[in-house]
Coordinates of C-alpha atoms in Angstrom, one line a residue:
M1 CA 0.3 0.0 0.1
D2 CA 0.9 3.6 -0.6
R3 CA 2.2 5.1 2.2
R4 CA -0.3 7.9 1.0
S5 CA -3.1 5.9 1.2
F6 CA -1.9 4.5 4.9
I7 CA -5.9 3.0 6.1
R8 CA -7.9 6.2 5.5
S9 CA -10.5 4.0 6.2
T10 CA -9.4 3.1 10.0
A11 CA -12.4 2.5 11.8
V12 CA -10.9 -1.0 11.9
T13 CA -8.8 -1.6 15.4
G14 CA -9.1 -5.1 17.3
G15 CA -10.9 -7.2 14.4
V16 CA -8.0 -8.1 12.9
G17 CA -5.7 -8.9 15.6
L18 CA -5.7 -10.9 19.1
A19 CA -6.5 -9.7 22.1
L20 CA -4.4 -10.8 24.8
S21 CA -4.2 -10.7 28.7
N22 CA -1.0 -9.8 30.8
T23 CA 0.4 -12.8 30.6
G24 CA 4.3 -13.7 31.5
V25 CA 7.3 -14.1 29.5
A26 CA 10.3 -15.6 30.3
L27 CA 12.9 -13.5 31.5
A28 CA 16.5 -15.1 30.4
A29 CA 17.6 -14.5 33.5
S30 CA 16.4 -13.6 36.8
P31 CA 16.5 -9.5 37.2
A32 CA 18.9 -8.1 39.5
P33 CA 17.3 -5.5 42.3
P34 CA 16.5 -2.1 41.1
V35 CA 19.6 0.3 42.3
D36 CA 18.1 3.7 44.3
L37 CA 19.5 6.8 43.0
G38 CA 17.5 8.8 45.8
P39 CA 15.6 11.5 45.6
A40 CA 14.5 12.2 41.4
A41 CA 14.7 15.7 41.7
L42 CA 15.2 18.0 45.2
A43 CA 13.7 21.6 44.8
C44 CA 12.0 24.5 47.3
N45 CA 9.2 25.2 45.6
T46 CA 6.6 27.4 46.8
L47 CA 3.2 29.2 45.2
T48 CA 1.7 31.1 47.9
G49 CA 3.1 33.1 50.4
G50 CA 2.7 36.6 52.9
F51 CA 3.2 38.4 55.7
V52 CA 2.4 37.9 59.4
G53 CA 2.9 41.7 60.8
D54 CA 7.0 41.7 59.9
R55 CA 7.4 37.7 59.3
P56 CA 7.0 36.7 55.9
Y57 CA 6.2 33.2 55.2
I58 CA 5.8 30.3 52.5
V59 CA 4.5 27.4 51.3
S60 CA 5.6 24.7 49.5
H61 CA 4.4 23.4 46.3
L62 CA 4.4 20.0 44.4
L63 CA 7.0 18.0 47.5
L64 CA 7.2 16.2 49.7
P65 CA 6.3 17.1 52.4
A66 CA 4.8 19.8 52.2
R67 CA 5.2 22.6 54.4
L68 CA 4.7 25.9 56.1
G69 CA 8.3 28.2 56.9
L70 CA 7.2 31.1 59.2
F71 CA 10.5 33.6 58.7
D72 CA 12.1 36.2 60.9
V73 CA 14.6 37.9 58.0
A74 CA 16.0 40.5 60.9
A75 CA 17.1 37.1 62.8
G76 CA 17.8 35.9 59.5
N77 CA 16.3 32.5 60.4
V78 CA 13.9 30.4 60.0
V79 CA 10.8 30.9 63.0
N80 CA 9.1 27.7 62.5
L81 CA 8.5 24.8 60.1
T82 CA 5.2 23.0 59.9
E83 CA 4.4 20.2 57.8
L84 CA 0.9 19.9 56.4
P85 CA -0.7 16.8 57.1
T86 CA -2.0 16.4 53.5
G87 CA -2.1 17.5 50.1
G88 CA 0.9 18.4 48.0
G89 CA 1.1 22.1 48.5
A90 CA -0.6 25.2 48.1
W91 CA -1.9 27.7 45.7
T92 CA -3.0 29.9 47.8
S93 CA -3.2 31.6 51.5
L94 CA -4.1 34.2 53.9
V95 CA -3.4 35.9 56.6
D96 CA -6.1 37.1 59.3
G97 CA -4.0 38.6 62.4
E98 CA -2.2 36.6 63.9
Q99 CA -3.8 33.2 61.8
I100 CA -2.6 31.7 58.1
F101 CA -5.6 30.0 56.6
I102 CA -3.6 27.5 53.9
G103 CA -6.1 25.9 51.0
T104 CA -4.1 22.4 49.6
H105 CA -4.1 21.3 46.4
T106 CA -4.0 17.6 44.9
V107 CA -6.1 17.1 48.0
A108 CA -8.4 20.4 48.1
D109 CA -8.2 20.7 52.6
L110 CA -8.4 24.0 54.4
Y111 CA -5.9 24.3 57.6
R112 CA -5.5 26.9 60.0
F113 CA -2.1 27.9 61.5
D114 CA -2.1 29.8 64.6
T115 CA 1.0 31.5 64.9
T116 CA 1.4 32.9 68.1
T117 CA 1.2 29.2 69.4
M118 CA 2.6 27.6 66.3
T119 CA -0.3 25.3 66.0
L120 CA -1.7 24.1 62.8
H121 CA -5.9 23.5 63.0
S122 CA -7.7 21.8 60.3
L123 CA -10.4 23.2 59.1
G124 CA -11.9 20.5 56.8
K125 CA -12.3 19.3 53.4
L126 CA -13.7 20.4 50.3
P127 CA -15.6 17.3 48.9
G128 CA -16.2 16.8 45.0
A129 CA -12.6 19.6 44.8
T130 CA -9.0 18.7 44.2
Y131 CA -7.3 22.4 43.8
V132 CA -8.3 25.3 46.2
W133 CA -7.1 28.2 43.6
D134 CA -7.5 31.5 45.6
M135 CA -9.0 32.7 48.5
S136 CA -10.6 35.9 49.3
R137 CA -11.5 37.7 53.1
T138 CA -14.0 39.7 54.0
P139 CA -14.6 42.3 56.8
D140 CA -17.2 40.5 58.7
G141 CA -14.9 37.3 59.0
K142 CA -15.7 35.4 55.7
I143 CA -13.1 33.8 53.4
Y144 CA -14.4 32.6 50.0
L145 CA -12.8 30.2 48.4
G146 CA -12.4 29.3 44.8
T147 CA -11.9 25.4 43.7
Y148 CA -11.1 22.8 40.7
P149 CA -12.4 20.9 38.8
D150 CA -15.7 20.9 40.5
G151 CA -15.9 24.9 39.6
K152 CA -16.8 26.1 42.7
V153 CA -17.5 28.6 45.1
W154 CA -16.9 27.9 49.3
E155 CA -17.4 30.1 52.4
L156 CA -15.8 29.8 55.3
D157 CA -17.2 31.4 58.4
Q158 CA -14.4 32.0 60.6
G159 CA -16.5 32.2 63.9
T160 CA -18.2 29.5 63.7
G161 CA -16.1 27.1 61.6
A162 CA -18.6 26.3 59.1
I163 CA -17.7 25.7 55.3
R164 CA -20.5 26.0 53.2
D165 CA -20.6 25.5 49.1
L166 CA -22.0 28.3 47.3
G167 CA -22.5 25.9 43.8
V168 CA -21.3 26.2 40.7
A169 CA -20.2 29.8 39.8
L170 CA -20.8 28.8 36.1
A171 CA -22.6 26.1 34.3
G172 CA -20.1 24.1 32.4
Q173 CA -16.8 25.7 34.0
K174 CA -14.5 23.8 35.9
Y175 CA -12.0 26.4 37.1
V176 CA -12.4 29.2 39.5
R177 CA -9.3 30.3 39.2
S178 CA -9.3 33.4 41.0
I179 CA -11.5 35.5 43.8
V180 CA -12.3 38.7 45.8
A181 CA -15.4 39.8 47.8
D182 CA -16.5 42.9 49.6
A183 CA -19.0 43.2 51.5
T184 CA -22.2 42.5 49.2
T185 CA -20.4 40.9 46.7
V186 CA -17.7 37.5 45.1
Y187 CA -16.1 37.8 42.3
A188 CA -15.5 35.0 40.8
G189 CA -12.9 34.5 37.6
L190 CA -13.8 31.3 35.7
G191 CA -11.8 29.4 33.0
A192 CA -11.2 27.4 30.7
Q193 CA -13.0 29.9 29.0
A194 CA -12.3 33.2 30.8
R195 CA -15.9 34.8 32.5
L196 CA -15.9 37.2 35.2
V197 CA -19.6 36.4 37.5
A198 CA -20.5 38.7 40.6
I199 CA -22.4 36.3 42.9
D200 CA -24.9 38.7 45.3
R201 CA -23.9 37.6 48.8
A202 CA -26.8 37.9 50.3
S203 CA -29.3 36.4 47.8
G204 CA -26.7 34.2 45.9
D205 CA -28.1 35.8 42.4
R206 CA -25.0 35.7 39.8
R207 CA -24.0 38.2 37.3
D208 CA -21.9 37.3 34.5
I209 CA -20.1 41.2 34.0
T210 CA -17.1 40.2 31.5
P211 CA -16.0 42.3 29.3
P212 CA -16.0 41.0 25.9
E213 CA -12.8 41.7 25.0
L214 CA -12.0 39.2 27.9
T215 CA -14.3 36.2 26.6
G216 CA -11.4 34.7 23.9
E217 CA -8.7 34.5 27.0
S218 CA -8.2 31.0 28.9
F219 CA -8.9 32.4 32.4
V220 CA -9.8 35.2 34.1
Y221 CA -6.3 34.5 36.5
Q222 CA -5.8 37.0 38.7
L223 CA -8.4 39.7 40.7
T224 CA -7.7 42.2 42.8
Q225 CA -9.6 45.3 43.7
T226 CA -10.4 48.9 45.0
A227 CA -13.2 50.3 47.3
T228 CA -14.6 51.1 43.5
H229 CA -13.2 48.2 40.7
V230 CA -12.4 45.1 40.1
V231 CA -9.2 44.6 38.5
A232 CA -9.2 41.4 36.2
G233 CA -6.2 40.2 35.5
T234 CA -6.2 37.0 32.1
H235 CA -4.3 34.4 31.0
G236 CA -4.4 33.5 27.2
T237 CA -3.2 36.8 25.9
G238 CA -2.2 39.0 29.6
Q239 CA -5.2 41.5 29.3
I240 CA -6.3 43.3 32.5
A241 CA -10.0 44.9 32.7
I242 CA -10.5 47.8 35.3
I243 CA -14.1 47.2 35.8
D244 CA -16.9 49.8 38.1
K245 CA -18.4 47.6 40.9
S246 CA -21.2 50.4 40.4
D247 CA -21.5 49.2 37.1
P248 CA -19.7 46.4 35.2
S249 CA -20.7 48.3 31.6
K250 CA -18.2 50.7 32.3
Y251 CA -14.4 49.5 31.8
R252 CA -10.9 49.9 30.1
V253 CA -8.9 47.0 29.1
V254 CA -5.2 47.5 28.7
H255 CA -2.6 44.9 27.6
P256 CA 0.9 45.1 28.9
E257 CA 3.2 44.3 26.0
G258 CA 4.7 41.3 25.7
V259 CA 2.4 39.7 28.6
I260 CA 1.2 36.3 28.1
T261 CA 0.0 36.0 31.2
I262 CA -1.6 38.5 34.4
G263 CA 0.0 37.1 37.4
K264 CA -0.6 37.9 41.5
M265 CA -2.2 41.1 41.7
A266 CA -2.5 43.5 44.6
A267 CA -4.1 46.9 44.8
D268 CA -2.4 49.9 46.0
G269 CA -5.0 52.1 47.3
D270 CA -7.5 53.4 44.7
A271 CA -5.2 53.9 42.2
N272 CA -2.5 51.7 41.9
V273 CA -1.7 48.2 41.1
Y274 CA 1.3 45.8 41.1
F275 CA 1.2 42.6 39.8
G276 CA 3.4 39.9 38.3
A277 CA 4.5 38.7 35.1
G278 CA 6.6 36.0 34.3
D279 CA 10.0 37.2 36.3
A280 CA 9.2 41.0 36.3
L281 CA 6.7 43.1 38.9
W282 CA 5.0 45.7 36.7
H283 CA 3.2 49.0 37.8
L284 CA -0.7 49.9 36.4
D285 CA -1.8 53.3 36.8
L286 CA -5.5 53.0 37.3
G287 CA -6.4 56.5 36.6
T288 CA -4.5 56.4 33.1
G289 CA -4.4 52.4 31.9
V290 CA -0.6 53.0 31.7
T291 CA 1.2 49.9 32.6
R292 CA 5.2 49.7 32.8
K293 CA 7.8 47.0 34.2
V294 CA 9.1 48.4 37.3
A295 CA 11.8 45.6 39.1
T296 CA 12.7 42.2 37.6
T297 CA 13.5 39.1 39.4
A298 CA 16.0 35.9 38.4
A299 CA 15.3 35.0 35.2
G300 CA 13.4 31.4 34.8
D301 CA 11.1 32.2 37.9
F302 CA 8.1 33.4 37.7
I303 CA 6.3 35.5 40.5
S304 CA 4.3 34.1 42.8
A305 CA 2.6 36.3 45.6
V306 CA 2.4 40.0 45.7
H307 CA 2.1 42.4 48.7
I308 CA 2.0 46.1 49.7
K309 CA 3.9 46.5 52.5
G310 CA 4.1 50.5 53.5
A311 CA 6.4 51.9 51.1
S312 CA 7.6 48.8 48.8
V313 CA 6.2 45.6 47.1
A314 CA 7.1 42.2 48.3
A315 CA 7.1 40.1 45.5
F316 CA 7.4 36.5 45.8
T317 CA 8.7 34.1 43.7
N318 CA 8.6 30.2 43.0
S319 CA 11.7 29.3 43.9
A320 CA 11.2 30.8 47.9
T321 CA 12.7 34.2 47.0
M322 CA 11.2 37.2 48.2
W323 CA 12.6 40.5 46.3
T324 CA 10.9 44.0 48.1
Y325 CA 10.8 46.9 45.5
D326 CA 10.9 50.4 47.0
I327 CA 8.7 52.3 45.2
A328 CA 9.9 55.9 46.2
S329 CA 13.4 54.9 45.4
E330 CA 12.9 51.7 43.1
A331 CA 15.8 50.1 44.7
V332 CA 15.2 45.9 45.0
T333 CA 16.5 44.0 47.5
M334 CA 16.6 40.0 47.5
V335 CA 15.7 37.5 50.5
D336 CA 16.2 33.7 49.8
F337 CA 14.2 31.2 52.2
Q338 CA 16.3 28.6 51.2
A339 CA 19.5 30.2 53.5
L340 CA 16.9 31.4 56.1
G341 CA 16.0 27.8 56.3
M342 CA 13.7 26.2 54.3
P343 CA 14.8 22.9 53.3
K344 CA 14.8 21.0 49.9
A345 CA 12.5 18.2 49.3
P346 CA 11.6 15.7 46.7
E347 CA 9.8 16.9 43.9
L348 CA 7.0 15.2 41.9
P349 CA 9.4 14.3 39.0
M350 CA 8.1 15.7 35.3
S351 CA 10.2 13.8 33.0
V352 CA 13.3 11.1 33.1
Q353 CA 16.4 11.1 30.5
A354 CA 19.4 9.3 30.8
H355 CA 22.5 10.1 28.7
G356 CA 25.8 9.2 27.8
G357 CA 26.8 6.7 30.5
D358 CA 27.5 8.8 33.3
K359 CA 24.1 11.2 33.7
V360 CA 20.4 11.0 33.8
Y361 CA 18.2 14.2 34.0
V362 CA 15.2 14.4 35.6
G363 CA 12.9 17.3 34.8
G364 CA 10.8 19.4 37.5
H365 CA 8.9 22.6 38.7
G366 CA 12.0 25.7 37.3
G367 CA 14.7 23.2 36.6
V368 CA 16.3 19.8 35.2
E369 CA 17.8 17.4 38.9
V370 CA 21.3 16.5 37.2
H371 CA 22.0 13.0 38.7
T372 CA 26.2 11.3 38.2
L373 CA 26.4 8.3 38.6
A374 CA 29.8 7.8 39.4
D375 CA 28.9 9.7 43.0
P376 CA 24.9 8.3 43.3
G377 CA 22.6 10.1 45.6
R378 CA 24.9 13.9 44.8
T379 CA 23.0 16.1 42.1
T380 CA 23.4 19.2 41.0
R381 CA 20.5 21.4 39.1
F382 CA 20.2 23.9 36.4
R383 CA 17.2 26.6 36.3
V384 CA 14.7 26.7 33.3
A385 CA 11.5 29.1 33.0
G386 CA 8.8 26.5 33.6
E387 CA 8.6 22.7 33.5
A388 CA 10.2 20.0 31.4
K389 CA 7.6 17.8 30.1
A390 CA 9.5 15.6 28.0
M391 CA 13.2 15.4 27.0
T392 CA 15.6 13.8 24.8
T393 CA 19.5 14.2 23.6
V394 CA 21.3 14.3 20.3
G395 CA 25.0 14.4 20.4
R396 CA 26.0 16.9 23.3
H397 CA 22.7 18.5 23.9
L398 CA 20.0 17.7 26.0
Y399 CA 16.4 19.1 24.3
L400 CA 13.6 20.1 26.4
A401 CA 10.2 20.6 25.6
M402 CA 9.0 23.3 28.4
Y403 CA 5.6 23.9 29.9
P404 CA 3.9 26.4 30.0
S405 CA 5.9 28.3 27.3
G406 CA 5.5 25.6 24.3
T407 CA 9.2 26.1 24.0
I408 CA 11.7 23.4 22.5
V409 CA 15.1 24.5 25.0
S410 CA 18.7 23.1 24.4
Y411 CA 21.4 22.3 27.3
D412 CA 24.7 21.9 26.1
T413 CA 25.9 19.5 28.6
V414 CA 29.4 20.4 28.3
T415 CA 29.0 24.1 28.6
R416 CA 26.2 23.7 30.4
R417 CA 24.4 26.6 29.0
T418 CA 20.2 27.0 27.7
R419 CA 18.3 28.7 25.4
T420 CA 15.5 28.5 23.8
V421 CA 15.4 27.9 20.0
A422 CA 11.9 27.5 19.1
T423 CA 8.8 28.5 20.4
I424 CA 5.7 26.3 18.8
G425 CA 3.1 29.1 19.1
H426 CA -0.9 28.1 18.0
E427 CA -1.8 28.6 21.3
Q428 CA 0.0 25.4 22.5
N429 CA 1.5 25.3 25.8
R430 CA 1.8 21.2 27.4
P431 CA 3.5 19.2 25.2
G432 CA 3.7 16.3 25.8
D433 CA 6.5 14.1 24.1
I434 CA 9.8 14.7 22.1
V435 CA 11.6 12.8 19.7
H436 CA 14.7 12.8 17.7
D437 CA 14.3 11.3 13.9
P438 CA 18.5 11.2 12.8
R439 CA 18.1 10.5 9.5
R440 CA 16.6 13.4 8.7
K441 CA 17.8 15.9 11.6
L442 CA 14.6 16.5 13.2
L443 CA 12.8 16.7 16.5
L444 CA 9.0 16.3 16.8
V445 CA 7.2 17.2 19.5
A446 CA 3.7 16.3 20.2
T447 CA 1.6 19.3 22.2
S448 CA -1.9 20.1 23.7
P449 CA -3.2 23.6 23.9
D450 CA -3.6 25.9 26.2
Y451 CA -7.1 25.5 28.5
G452 CA -9.9 26.4 26.9
K453 CA -8.4 25.7 23.5
G454 CA -8.9 22.9 20.6
G455 CA -6.4 20.9 18.4
G456 CA -3.3 20.1 19.4
T457 CA 0.1 19.5 16.8
L458 CA 2.8 17.8 15.9
S459 CA 5.6 20.0 15.0
L460 CA 9.2 19.5 13.2
Y461 CA 12.1 21.1 14.4
H462 CA 15.0 21.1 11.7
L463 CA 17.6 21.1 14.1
P464 CA 21.0 22.4 11.4
T465 CA 18.5 25.4 10.2
G466 CA 16.0 26.1 13.0
A467 CA 13.2 26.1 10.6
L468 CA 9.5 25.0 12.4
D469 CA 6.8 23.1 10.9
V470 CA 3.8 23.0 12.5
H471 CA 0.8 20.9 12.4
R472 CA -1.7 21.8 14.1
D473 CA -5.6 19.7 14.8
I474 CA -4.0 17.2 12.9
V475 CA -6.6 14.9 14.4
T476 CA -9.2 16.7 14.5
G477 CA -10.1 18.5 17.9
H478 CA -8.0 16.6 20.1
A479 CA -4.5 16.9 21.5
I480 CA -1.7 15.5 20.8
V481 CA 0.5 13.2 23.9
S482 CA 2.7 11.6 22.5
A483 CA 5.2 11.0 19.5
A484 CA 7.6 8.4 17.6
V485 CA 9.2 7.9 14.0
H486 CA 10.0 5.2 11.5
V487 CA 13.4 6.8 10.6
G488 CA 13.3 4.0 7.2
D489 CA 9.9 4.4 6.4
G490 CA 10.1 8.8 7.1
L491 CA 6.4 8.4 8.8
A492 CA 5.7 9.9 12.4
Y493 CA 3.4 9.3 14.5
A494 CA 1.2 11.4 16.3
G495 CA -1.0 10.1 19.3
S496 CA -3.8 12.2 20.7
Q497 CA -6.6 12.4 23.6
R498 CA -9.7 13.0 22.9
P499 CA -11.4 16.3 24.0
G500 CA -14.4 14.9 25.8
T501 CA -16.0 11.6 27.3
T502 CA -16.7 10.2 24.5
G503 CA -15.2 8.5 21.1
S504 CA -11.8 7.0 21.1
A505 CA -8.4 8.2 20.8
A506 CA -6.0 8.0 17.7
V507 CA -3.4 8.2 16.1
A508 CA -2.5 10.2 12.8
V509 CA 0.3 9.6 10.6
L510 CA 2.8 11.8 9.1
D511 CA 4.6 11.8 6.0
L512 CA 8.2 13.3 6.1
R513 CA 8.7 13.4 3.1
T514 CA 5.8 15.6 1.7
R515 CA 4.8 17.1 5.1
K516 CA 0.9 16.0 5.1
K517 CA -0.5 14.0 6.5
S518 CA -1.0 10.2 4.9
G519 CA -3.6 8.3 7.8
E520 CA -5.1 8.1 10.7
F521 CA -6.5 4.9 13.1
V522 CA -7.9 4.3 16.4
P523 CA -5.9 1.8 18.0
V524 CA -8.3 0.9 21.0
Q525 CA -11.9 2.0 21.3
G526 CA -12.9 3.8 23.3
A527 CA -9.6 4.8 24.7
E528 CA -9.3 8.5 26.2
A529 CA -5.9 9.3 25.2
I530 CA -2.9 6.9 23.4
V531 CA 0.3 8.6 25.8
S532 CA 3.2 6.3 24.1
L533 CA 4.3 5.1 21.1
A534 CA 6.9 3.8 20.3
V535 CA 8.5 2.1 16.9
L536 CA 10.5 -1.5 16.4
G537 CA 10.9 -2.7 13.0
S538 CA 7.9 -2.7 11.3
V539 CA 5.6 -2.6 14.1
L540 CA 4.0 0.6 15.5
Y541 CA 4.0 -0.3 19.6
G542 CA 1.1 2.3 21.7
S543 CA 0.0 2.9 25.3
T544 CA -3.6 4.0 26.4
S545 CA -4.4 6.1 29.6
K546 CA -5.8 2.9 31.1
G547 CA -2.8 0.5 30.4
V548 CA -3.3 -1.1 27.1
L549 CA -0.8 -1.7 25.2
F550 CA -1.4 -2.2 21.1
A551 CA 0.9 -3.0 18.3
A552 CA 0.1 -2.5 14.5
D553 CA 1.6 -2.6 11.6
A554 CA 3.7 0.5 11.0
R555 CA 2.6 0.7 7.1
S556 CA -0.9 -0.1 7.0
G557 CA -2.5 0.5 10.9
A558 CA -3.9 -2.5 10.9
V559 CA -3.9 -3.5 14.7
L560 CA -2.1 -7.1 15.3
A561 CA -2.5 -7.5 19.3
T562 CA -3.6 -5.7 22.3
A563 CA -3.4 -6.3 25.9
T564 CA -3.7 -4.8 29.2
V565 CA -0.9 -4.7 31.0
A566 CA -2.0 -2.0 34.1
A567 CA -4.5 0.0 35.6
G568 CA -3.1 3.4 34.1
R569 CA -0.5 5.0 32.1
V570 CA 2.1 3.0 31.0
D571 CA 5.6 4.4 29.4
L572 CA 7.7 2.4 26.3
V573 CA 11.2 3.0 25.4
V574 CA 12.7 0.6 22.7
V575 CA 16.3 -0.8 23.8
G576 CA 17.9 -2.4 20.5
D577 CA 15.6 -4.9 19.2
R578 CA 13.5 -5.2 22.7
L579 CA 10.5 -3.2 24.0
Y580 CA 10.1 -2.3 27.8
A581 CA 6.7 -0.5 29.5
A582 CA 6.8 0.9 32.6
S583 CA 3.6 1.7 34.8
H584 CA 3.6 3.1 38.7
K585 CA 4.0 -0.6 40.1
Q586 CA 6.4 -2.3 36.8
V587 CA 8.8 -2.6 34.5
L588 CA 8.3 -5.1 32.2
R589 CA 9.6 -6.5 29.1
V590 CA 7.1 -7.0 26.6
A591 CA 7.3 -9.5 24.0
P592 CA 7.5 -7.9 19.9
R593 CA 3.8 -9.0 18.2
T594 CA 2.2 -10.8 20.6
L595 CA 2.7 -8.2 23.8
A596 CA 3.5 -11.0 26.3
T597 CA 4.8 -9.5 29.5
G598 CA 7.8 -10.3 31.5
V599 CA 8.2 -8.3 34.9
V600 CA 12.1 -6.6 34.8
A601 CA 11.2 -4.7 38.6
D602 CA 8.3 -5.3 40.7
G603 CA 6.5 -3.6 43.7
L604 CA 7.3 -0.1 42.4
A605 CA 5.3 2.7 43.9
A606 CA 5.5 5.9 41.9
D607 CA 3.4 9.2 42.9
P608 CA 0.2 8.6 41.4
T609 CA 0.1 12.6 40.4
S610 CA 3.0 12.1 37.8
F611 CA 2.9 10.0 34.8
A612 CA 4.6 6.7 34.5
M613 CA 8.2 7.7 31.9
I614 CA 10.6 5.5 31.7
S615 CA 14.4 6.1 29.9
H616 CA 17.6 3.7 29.1
D617 CA 21.2 4.4 28.2
H618 CA 24.1 1.9 27.8
G619 CA 21.7 -1.2 28.3
L620 CA 20.6 0.1 31.6
L621 CA 17.0 1.4 32.5
Y622 CA 16.2 4.6 34.4
T623 CA 12.5 4.7 36.2
I624 CA 10.6 6.2 39.2
N625 CA 9.9 4.0 42.6
G626 CA 8.0 6.7 45.3
R627 CA 9.3 10.1 44.3
N628 CA 13.1 8.5 44.1
L629 CA 15.2 8.0 40.5
I630 CA 15.8 3.9 40.2
Q631 CA 18.3 1.8 38.1
V632 CA 17.0 -1.1 36.3
R633 CA 18.5 -3.7 34.8
P634 CA 16.6 -5.7 32.3

């Protein structure tokens, strides 16, 4: 069959194949026990912070254990470190007097920390939610919260401790991403289609007050308020709406140059707002609508909290630093909370890539951990802006596919320098895979679009020239989450994720000679996502988000076999003439074509909030157990 007519009628899947259970295949010898190389990535990440009087605090993010740290900057030390018993950290917190209120993520729980007694109190859970995104306090002792994925607004009465479910802010929206409240009204910023909803505190009535200019954005990402105005910042193209509370039809929209996400905001009286955008602190004049960048933090950071402190502005960053901007002099000073005693902790791994026989790289939040195999347990780290969701190596270079910038970053393993080599654009922000085609000197990157957008991409980056060829919506309406290449046949494969709860994920095929799509097929009916792809010989192998493996003819797309090998995601890797798969619990050797499996490593307990991942180098496999990196000899 000519590749340009590649199985265009591809509704056929398992009918031509053999469905198998997870039956074992004999190994050549008893597998050696895995070697524990220590924490995969150690970091001090934080996404919220503030002040109790003059003492700053921060709460960690994506670390185990999650911690609250309270500091005395003048004395140069940490006053208190308290572990949160649940959750993976916090996106939001606030202070009332001597009390710090914290809303966690992964598990949506509420805590109150009393800084007079240094005691932590559990206030309860928010059923149906997994993230508390934002919190706002009113003068009458109420705290309002916005959550995901239920899209609800909640009320906490500080006096009684009662938590009240105020319901979905707007039907069809999963994110209450930002929230502010005053004596009469709660303002909820929503996504993944940006909306601003005003909720009457007395009656519960809701009004959509979104300025039309904001409706194409992904999120009303941040909110702040004055006595007369609510100020809404978006994620998408980075707009700010200044809205009259008494008459929301009266508003002004401004767009800071070069900004795509308006970060944390704080109003300074009725005339000024300070906000973060990436690693920079900005000022907005509410009267004129003029914005200007006033200070910059460290490259690769982003501002995670902004607070007005008299004649200065304190900007907290994701790397556990605080930058204080003096409004009059414009001088900037920095405090490093790690130096004051905030410890590193194992963070959630994002990706793993072994290279050169001596190094293993683990992508994290704001950086990549570098393991030197000759010195197990000791690591270094290099900084990057965002999260390396996928990595591959070409010669001396490590290539990173970055979230949320949707960029390709190169890291020279000799000079240890990083640089951004391409920006995918096309509303893409979450890479799922990056693979190398050595014959054509291409990197293939699979991406998902920004929240609320449709159509993922398979992008081809030509290493010698830097040319970028972006194929959007290669599976109509689907995100693209995995990629593979048949080097000999010149075919690229893109695995999709369906946009809703019905239909099936598909594999699209791109002819690398013509750069045109040559076919599409559904390997597993009803699959939500094709999360990993690999080519071995003349067969394309893949896995679904529910642990189903499939083997398909790489040219025709005919499905040869399927087998369920895990309850969740499985990552695939080819080593020579062998195929291996990693789940959260096992590393498996997979028999070509039949998909029979043998256990190489068992009893793993990778973090369930992370994806399964595996890499290989010099005949060894590398994967994650708990939050540790392990080496497996197949």
